[in-house]
Amino acid sequence: MVVGSLYLPKDNPNKPLGEDAHFMHELYQTIGVADGVGGWALKGIDAGIYARELMKNSFIATYDETMKGDYVNPKRVLEEAYKNTNSKGSSTACIITLNSMKNTIVAANVGDSGFLLIRKGKITYKLSIQQRGFGCPYQLGNCNSDNPSVAQEMELNVERDDILMVGTDGMLDNIFESEIEEIVERAIDQKLKAEELASQIGNIALYNSFDRFADTPYARASEGRHKGGKIDDITVIVAYIQ
């Protein structure tokens, strides 16, 4: 995997780092995203701190996994990171690794972050999100939250030149699959680098998030309760399979 990313925290002077976090471990072909649950702000807790600690510990756990002489197992990474994360708050999480021996990607996901697998400009797989209701995703945390046992696990075959696109809900809520396919097809023609494609996707999601009248996945999912985009932290990771 050749990877690139973009992170656009929403404008909040009290939380300049936002509530999203991610990591990319190119050597061990593993990437992950997390999205701290904003509802903790009502209790004076910055869930972004939990998300960042969870992703830091996931990065460390990825290294530990390879030292065992085994391929990286995303769910085991998540279990180890969860066990070692002690901050208050909670977070969604999605971790994906490339198993180059089997030509597959293996993923573990909790909540409403997710990924798309794109082949020849067309989305061939989209991860189904985990939520108990609109705006209430499954989440990892230390205070009556979920634990990694609820994680969705999947393994998908990949081919050379496939594109893996991973994002938090700030991306997924603000840009339709058809828009992503159009951008990806242009990116393929223009031979954009992974970080350049991530930047294009993230910035269009940002533009849509501020449009109060836009037709967005978030507006449709709300079933009439909300119009336009959703202002949120936006994380996009793009991985080219080579």
mmCIF file of C-alpha atoms in Angstrom:
data_model
loop_
_atom_site.group_PDB
_atom_site.id
_atom_site.type_symbol
_atom_site.label_atom_id
_atom_site.label_comp_id
_atom_site.label_asym_id
_atom_site.label_seq_id
_atom_site.Cartn_x
_atom_site.Cartn_y
_atom_site.Cartn_z
ATOM 1 C CA MET A 1 0.000 0.000 0.000
ATOM 2 C CA VAL A 2 1.140 3.494 -0.868
ATOM 3 C CA VAL A 3 -0.804 5.844 1.373
ATOM 4 C CA GLY A 4 -1.660 9.507 1.816
ATOM 5 C CA SER A 5 -4.048 11.340 4.095
ATOM 6 C CA LEU A 6 -5.836 14.577 4.873
ATOM 7 C CA TYR A 7 -7.216 15.729 8.211
ATOM 8 C CA LEU A 8 -9.452 18.790 8.468
ATOM 9 C CA PRO A 9 -10.513 19.467 12.082
ATOM 10 C CA LYS A 10 -13.623 21.590 12.357
ATOM 11 C CA ASP A 11 -13.112 25.140 13.554
ATOM 12 C CA ASN A 12 -13.287 25.032 17.356
ATOM 13 C CA PRO A 13 -10.850 27.187 19.379
ATOM 14 C CA ASN A 14 -11.407 24.958 22.410
ATOM 15 C CA LYS A 15 -10.401 21.840 20.459
ATOM 16 C CA PRO A 16 -7.864 22.905 17.815
ATOM 17 C CA LEU A 17 -6.880 19.267 17.216
ATOM 18 C CA GLY A 18 -10.483 18.204 16.669
ATOM 19 C CA GLU A 19 -11.833 14.812 17.696
ATOM 20 C CA ASP A 20 -10.601 12.606 14.823
ATOM 21 C CA ALA A 21 -7.319 10.691 14.814
ATOM 22 C CA HIS A 22 -5.562 8.332 12.440
ATOM 23 C CA PHE A 23 -2.351 6.424 11.840
ATOM 24 C CA MET A 24 -0.555 4.998 8.822
ATOM 25 C CA HIS A 25 2.090 2.281 9.153
ATOM 26 C CA GLU A 26 3.369 1.791 5.620
ATOM 27 C CA LEU A 27 6.088 -0.683 6.650
ATOM 28 C CA TYR A 28 3.501 -3.015 8.165
ATOM 29 C CA GLN A 29 0.814 -2.086 5.609
ATOM 30 C CA THR A 30 -1.727 -1.028 8.220
ATOM 31 C CA ILE A 31 -3.890 2.081 8.586
ATOM 32 C CA GLY A 32 -6.566 3.213 10.991
ATOM 33 C CA VAL A 33 -8.999 6.017 11.796
ATOM 34 C CA ALA A 34 -10.898 6.980 14.927
ATOM 35 C CA ASP A 35 -13.551 9.583 15.681
ATOM 36 C CA GLY A 36 -14.031 10.761 19.253
ATOM 37 C CA VAL A 37 -17.719 10.964 20.178
ATOM 38 C CA GLY A 38 -18.666 14.625 20.527
ATOM 39 C CA GLY A 39 -21.375 14.061 23.125
ATOM 40 C CA TRP A 40 -18.687 13.895 25.803
ATOM 41 C CA ALA A 41 -18.288 17.672 25.522
ATOM 42 C CA LEU A 42 -21.471 18.011 27.603
ATOM 43 C CA LYS A 43 -19.487 16.479 30.483
ATOM 44 C CA GLY A 44 -16.443 18.640 29.858
ATOM 45 C CA ILE A 45 -14.492 15.779 28.277
ATOM 46 C CA ASP A 46 -12.559 16.089 25.001
ATOM 47 C CA ALA A 47 -13.135 12.733 23.298
ATOM 48 C CA GLY A 48 -10.436 13.633 20.770
ATOM 49 C CA ILE A 49 -7.884 12.821 23.463
ATOM 50 C CA TYR A 50 -9.285 9.298 23.725
ATOM 51 C CA ALA A 51 -9.274 8.888 19.932
ATOM 52 C CA ARG A 52 -5.658 10.055 19.641
ATOM 53 C CA GLU A 53 -4.506 7.741 22.435
ATOM 54 C CA LEU A 54 -6.377 4.825 20.851
ATOM 55 C CA MET A 55 -4.684 5.403 17.479
ATOM 56 C CA LYS A 56 -1.258 5.865 19.097
ATOM 57 C CA ASN A 57 -1.713 2.558 20.903
ATOM 58 C CA SER A 58 -2.964 0.939 17.678
ATOM 59 C CA PHE A 59 0.236 2.020 15.940
ATOM 60 C CA ILE A 60 2.283 0.442 18.753
ATOM 61 C CA ALA A 61 0.157 -2.717 18.715
ATOM 62 C CA THR A 62 0.720 -3.052 14.956
ATOM 63 C CA TYR A 63 4.454 -3.237 15.609
ATOM 64 C CA ASP A 64 3.934 -5.739 18.451
ATOM 65 C CA GLU A 65 1.860 -7.964 16.154
ATOM 66 C CA THR A 66 4.649 -8.202 13.579
ATOM 67 C CA MET A 67 7.194 -9.033 16.284
ATOM 68 C CA LYS A 68 5.189 -12.201 16.975
ATOM 69 C CA GLY A 69 6.069 -13.371 13.492
ATOM 70 C CA ASP A 70 2.454 -13.261 12.359
ATOM 71 C CA TYR A 71 0.623 -11.046 9.913
ATOM 72 C CA VAL A 72 -1.175 -8.071 11.430
ATOM 73 C CA ASN A 73 -4.624 -8.945 12.784
ATOM 74 C CA PRO A 74 -6.684 -5.715 12.989
ATOM 75 C CA LYS A 75 -9.010 -7.004 15.691
ATOM 76 C CA ARG A 76 -6.086 -8.056 17.896
ATOM 77 C CA VAL A 77 -4.543 -4.629 17.300
ATOM 78 C CA LEU A 78 -7.806 -3.019 18.376
ATOM 79 C CA GLU A 79 -8.044 -5.242 21.455
ATOM 80 C CA GLU A 80 -4.496 -4.390 22.531
ATOM 81 C CA ALA A 81 -4.956 -0.662 21.887
ATOM 82 C CA TYR A 82 -8.279 -0.621 23.733
ATOM 83 C CA LYS A 83 -6.739 -2.362 26.747
ATOM 84 C CA ASN A 84 -3.983 0.250 26.952
ATOM 85 C CA THR A 85 -6.108 3.372 26.376
ATOM 86 C CA ASN A 86 -7.024 5.038 29.661
ATOM 87 C CA SER A 87 -8.291 8.509 28.726
ATOM 88 C CA LYS A 88 -11.894 9.441 29.378
ATOM 89 C CA GLY A 89 -14.294 9.486 26.447
ATOM 90 C CA SER A 90 -15.103 7.108 23.622
ATOM 91 C CA SER A 91 -14.437 6.717 19.943
ATOM 92 C CA THR A 92 -15.293 4.814 16.800
ATOM 93 C CA ALA A 93 -12.426 2.933 15.162
ATOM 94 C CA CYS A 94 -11.595 1.252 11.868
ATOM 95 C CA ILE A 95 -8.299 -0.591 11.297
ATOM 96 C CA ILE A 96 -7.282 -2.212 8.008
ATOM 97 C CA THR A 97 -4.203 -4.161 6.978
ATOM 98 C CA LEU A 98 -2.965 -5.540 3.671
ATOM 99 C CA ASN A 99 -2.080 -9.230 3.709
ATOM 100 C CA SER A 100 0.227 -9.319 0.711
ATOM 101 C CA MET A 101 0.686 -13.094 0.993
ATOM 102 C CA LYS A 102 -3.025 -13.663 0.314
ATOM 103 C CA ASN A 103 -3.715 -10.483 -1.713
ATOM 104 C CA THR A 104 -6.429 -9.445 0.716
ATOM 105 C CA ILE A 105 -7.256 -6.594 3.021
ATOM 106 C CA VAL A 106 -8.409 -7.487 6.521
ATOM 107 C CA ALA A 107 -10.447 -5.016 8.556
ATOM 108 C CA ALA A 108 -11.971 -4.544 11.991
ATOM 109 C CA ASN A 109 -14.513 -1.781 12.510
ATOM 110 C CA VAL A 110 -16.495 -0.355 15.396
ATOM 111 C CA GLY A 111 -18.977 2.430 14.661
ATOM 112 C CA ASP A 112 -19.618 4.760 11.755
ATOM 113 C CA SER A 113 -16.182 5.352 10.317
ATOM 114 C CA GLY A 114 -15.549 3.094 7.356
ATOM 115 C CA PHE A 115 -13.962 2.409 4.015
ATOM 116 C CA LEU A 116 -14.586 1.955 0.316
ATOM 117 C CA LEU A 117 -12.766 -0.424 -2.014
ATOM 118 C CA ILE A 118 -12.514 1.019 -5.515
ATOM 119 C CA ARG A 119 -11.550 -0.902 -8.655
ATOM 120 C CA LYS A 120 -11.117 0.770 -12.048
ATOM 121 C CA GLY A 121 -12.864 3.881 -10.760
ATOM 122 C CA LYS A 122 -15.943 2.056 -9.409
ATOM 123 C CA ILE A 123 -16.809 1.267 -5.797
ATOM 124 C CA THR A 124 -16.936 -2.501 -5.402
ATOM 125 C CA TYR A 125 -17.411 -2.603 -1.621
ATOM 126 C CA LYS A 126 -18.636 -0.191 1.036
ATOM 127 C CA LEU A 127 -18.480 -1.081 4.711
ATOM 128 C CA SER A 128 -21.804 -1.036 6.535
ATOM 129 C CA ILE A 129 -21.693 1.233 9.568
ATOM 130 C CA GLN A 130 -22.592 0.112 13.077
ATOM 131 C CA GLN A 131 -25.047 2.318 14.923
ATOM 132 C CA ARG A 132 -27.877 1.868 17.408
ATOM 133 C CA GLY A 133 -29.783 4.761 15.892
ATOM 134 C CA PHE A 134 -29.209 7.918 13.876
ATOM 135 C CA GLY A 135 -26.197 9.726 15.332
ATOM 136 C CA CYS A 136 -25.516 6.977 17.902
ATOM 137 C CA PRO A 137 -22.655 4.783 16.634
ATOM 138 C CA TYR A 138 -21.080 1.826 18.381
ATOM 139 C CA GLN A 139 -18.053 3.203 20.244
ATOM 140 C CA LEU A 140 -15.056 2.045 22.229
ATOM 141 C CA GLY A 141 -14.483 3.566 25.656
ATOM 142 C CA ASN A 142 -13.993 3.015 29.356
ATOM 143 C CA CYS A 143 -17.359 4.307 30.581
ATOM 144 C CA ASN A 144 -20.278 2.005 29.747
ATOM 145 C CA SER A 145 -19.232 1.901 26.099
ATOM 146 C CA ASP A 146 -18.608 -1.001 23.747
ATOM 147 C CA ASN A 147 -15.476 -3.127 23.592
ATOM 148 C CA PRO A 148 -13.646 -4.697 20.622
ATOM 149 C CA SER A 149 -15.771 -7.863 20.823
ATOM 150 C CA VAL A 150 -18.476 -6.000 18.838
ATOM 151 C CA ALA A 151 -16.107 -5.193 15.965
ATOM 152 C CA GLN A 152 -17.132 -6.169 12.450
ATOM 153 C CA GLU A 153 -14.409 -8.249 10.822
ATOM 154 C CA MET A 154 -14.039 -8.836 7.104
ATOM 155 C CA GLU A 155 -11.473 -9.988 4.544
ATOM 156 C CA LEU A 156 -11.671 -8.882 0.919
ATOM 157 C CA ASN A 157 -9.659 -9.854 -2.138
ATOM 158 C CA VAL A 158 -7.721 -7.001 -3.704
ATOM 159 C CA GLU A 159 -6.008 -6.527 -7.047
ATOM 160 C CA ARG A 160 -3.173 -4.382 -8.272
ATOM 161 C CA ASP A 161 -4.295 -0.745 -8.815
ATOM 162 C CA ASP A 162 -7.250 -1.048 -6.437
ATOM 163 C CA ILE A 163 -7.821 2.025 -4.282
ATOM 164 C CA LEU A 164 -8.756 1.808 -0.617
ATOM 165 C CA MET A 165 -10.420 4.937 0.801
ATOM 166 C CA VAL A 166 -10.901 5.160 4.553
ATOM 167 C CA GLY A 167 -12.774 7.960 6.284
ATOM 168 C CA THR A 168 -14.535 9.134 9.399
ATOM 169 C CA ASP A 169 -18.180 10.115 9.225
ATOM 170 C CA GLY A 170 -17.150 13.689 8.431
ATOM 171 C CA MET A 171 -16.222 12.372 4.989
ATOM 172 C CA LEU A 172 -18.910 9.725 4.606
ATOM 173 C CA ASP A 173 -21.767 12.034 5.686
ATOM 174 C CA ASN A 174 -20.881 14.760 3.207
ATOM 175 C CA ILE A 175 -20.057 13.130 -0.098
ATOM 176 C CA PHE A 176 -21.998 10.601 -2.163
ATOM 177 C CA GLU A 177 -20.460 7.482 -3.668
ATOM 178 C CA SER A 178 -21.193 8.787 -7.170
ATOM 179 C CA GLU A 179 -19.189 11.950 -6.402
ATOM 180 C CA ILE A 180 -16.295 9.854 -5.105
ATOM 181 C CA GLU A 181 -16.274 7.741 -8.265
ATOM 182 C CA GLU A 182 -16.150 10.855 -10.475
ATOM 183 C CA ILE A 183 -13.228 12.274 -8.484
ATOM 184 C CA VAL A 184 -11.376 8.947 -8.500
ATOM 185 C CA GLU A 185 -11.782 8.500 -12.262
ATOM 186 C CA ARG A 186 -10.270 11.963 -12.828
ATOM 187 C CA ALA A 187 -7.498 11.175 -10.343
ATOM 188 C CA ILE A 188 -6.623 7.999 -12.246
ATOM 189 C CA ASP A 189 -6.479 9.930 -15.526
ATOM 190 C CA GLN A 190 -4.336 12.639 -13.929
ATOM 191 C CA LYS A 191 -2.131 10.095 -12.111
ATOM 192 C CA LEU A 192 -2.637 11.866 -8.795
ATOM 193 C CA LYS A 193 -0.675 10.760 -5.748
ATOM 194 C CA ALA A 194 -2.539 9.212 -2.833
ATOM 195 C CA GLU A 195 -2.318 12.368 -0.722
ATOM 196 C CA GLU A 196 -3.554 14.481 -3.629
ATOM 197 C CA LEU A 197 -6.645 12.296 -4.041
ATOM 198 C CA ALA A 198 -7.246 12.365 -0.277
ATOM 199 C CA SER A 199 -7.033 16.158 -0.392
ATOM 200 C CA GLN A 200 -9.568 16.415 -3.201
ATOM 201 C CA ILE A 201 -12.061 14.118 -1.468
ATOM 202 C CA GLY A 202 -11.638 15.838 1.897
ATOM 203 C CA ASN A 203 -12.002 19.350 0.554
ATOM 204 C CA ILE A 204 -15.172 18.550 -1.398
ATOM 205 C CA ALA A 205 -16.624 16.925 1.717
ATOM 206 C CA LEU A 206 -15.698 20.106 3.613
ATOM 207 C CA TYR A 207 -17.398 22.305 1.004
ATOM 208 C CA ASN A 208 -20.543 20.191 1.136
ATOM 209 C CA SER A 209 -20.556 20.242 4.933
ATOM 210 C CA PHE A 210 -21.060 24.017 4.956
ATOM 211 C CA ASP A 211 -23.848 23.953 2.362
ATOM 212 C CA ARG A 212 -27.088 24.238 4.349
ATOM 213 C CA PHE A 213 -29.191 23.128 1.391
ATOM 214 C CA ALA A 214 -27.022 20.437 -0.204
ATOM 215 C CA ASP A 215 -28.351 16.961 -0.794
ATOM 216 C CA THR A 216 -25.964 14.882 1.317
ATOM 217 C CA PRO A 217 -25.843 11.343 2.741
ATOM 218 C CA TYR A 218 -26.298 12.914 6.178
ATOM 219 C CA ALA A 219 -29.468 14.743 5.150
ATOM 220 C CA ARG A 220 -30.922 11.600 3.588
ATOM 221 C CA ALA A 221 -30.063 9.434 6.592
ATOM 222 C CA SER A 222 -31.789 11.925 8.910
ATOM 223 C CA GLU A 223 -35.095 11.282 7.131
ATOM 224 C CA GLY A 224 -36.047 14.949 7.092
ATOM 225 C CA ARG A 225 -34.664 15.972 10.481
ATOM 226 C CA HIS A 226 -31.678 17.775 8.962
ATOM 227 C CA LYS A 227 -30.930 19.598 5.737
ATOM 228 C CA GLY A 228 -27.626 20.139 4.019
ATOM 229 C CA GLY A 229 -24.227 18.942 5.124
ATOM 230 C CA LYS A 230 -22.860 18.080 8.536
ATOM 231 C CA ILE A 231 -20.075 20.265 9.911
ATOM 232 C CA ASP A 232 -17.612 17.822 11.420
ATOM 233 C CA ASP A 233 -13.963 16.804 11.589
ATOM 234 C CA ILE A 234 -12.989 15.174 8.300
ATOM 235 C CA THR A 235 -10.357 12.449 7.937
ATOM 236 C CA VAL A 236 -9.532 10.764 4.624
ATOM 237 C CA ILE A 237 -6.887 8.111 4.041
ATOM 238 C CA VAL A 238 -6.218 6.877 0.514
ATOM 239 C CA ALA A 239 -4.178 3.731 -0.113
ATOM 240 C CA TYR A 240 -3.080 2.630 -3.572
ATOM 241 C CA ILE A 241 -2.652 -1.145 -3.837
ATOM 242 C CA GLN A 242 0.439 -1.853 -5.903
#
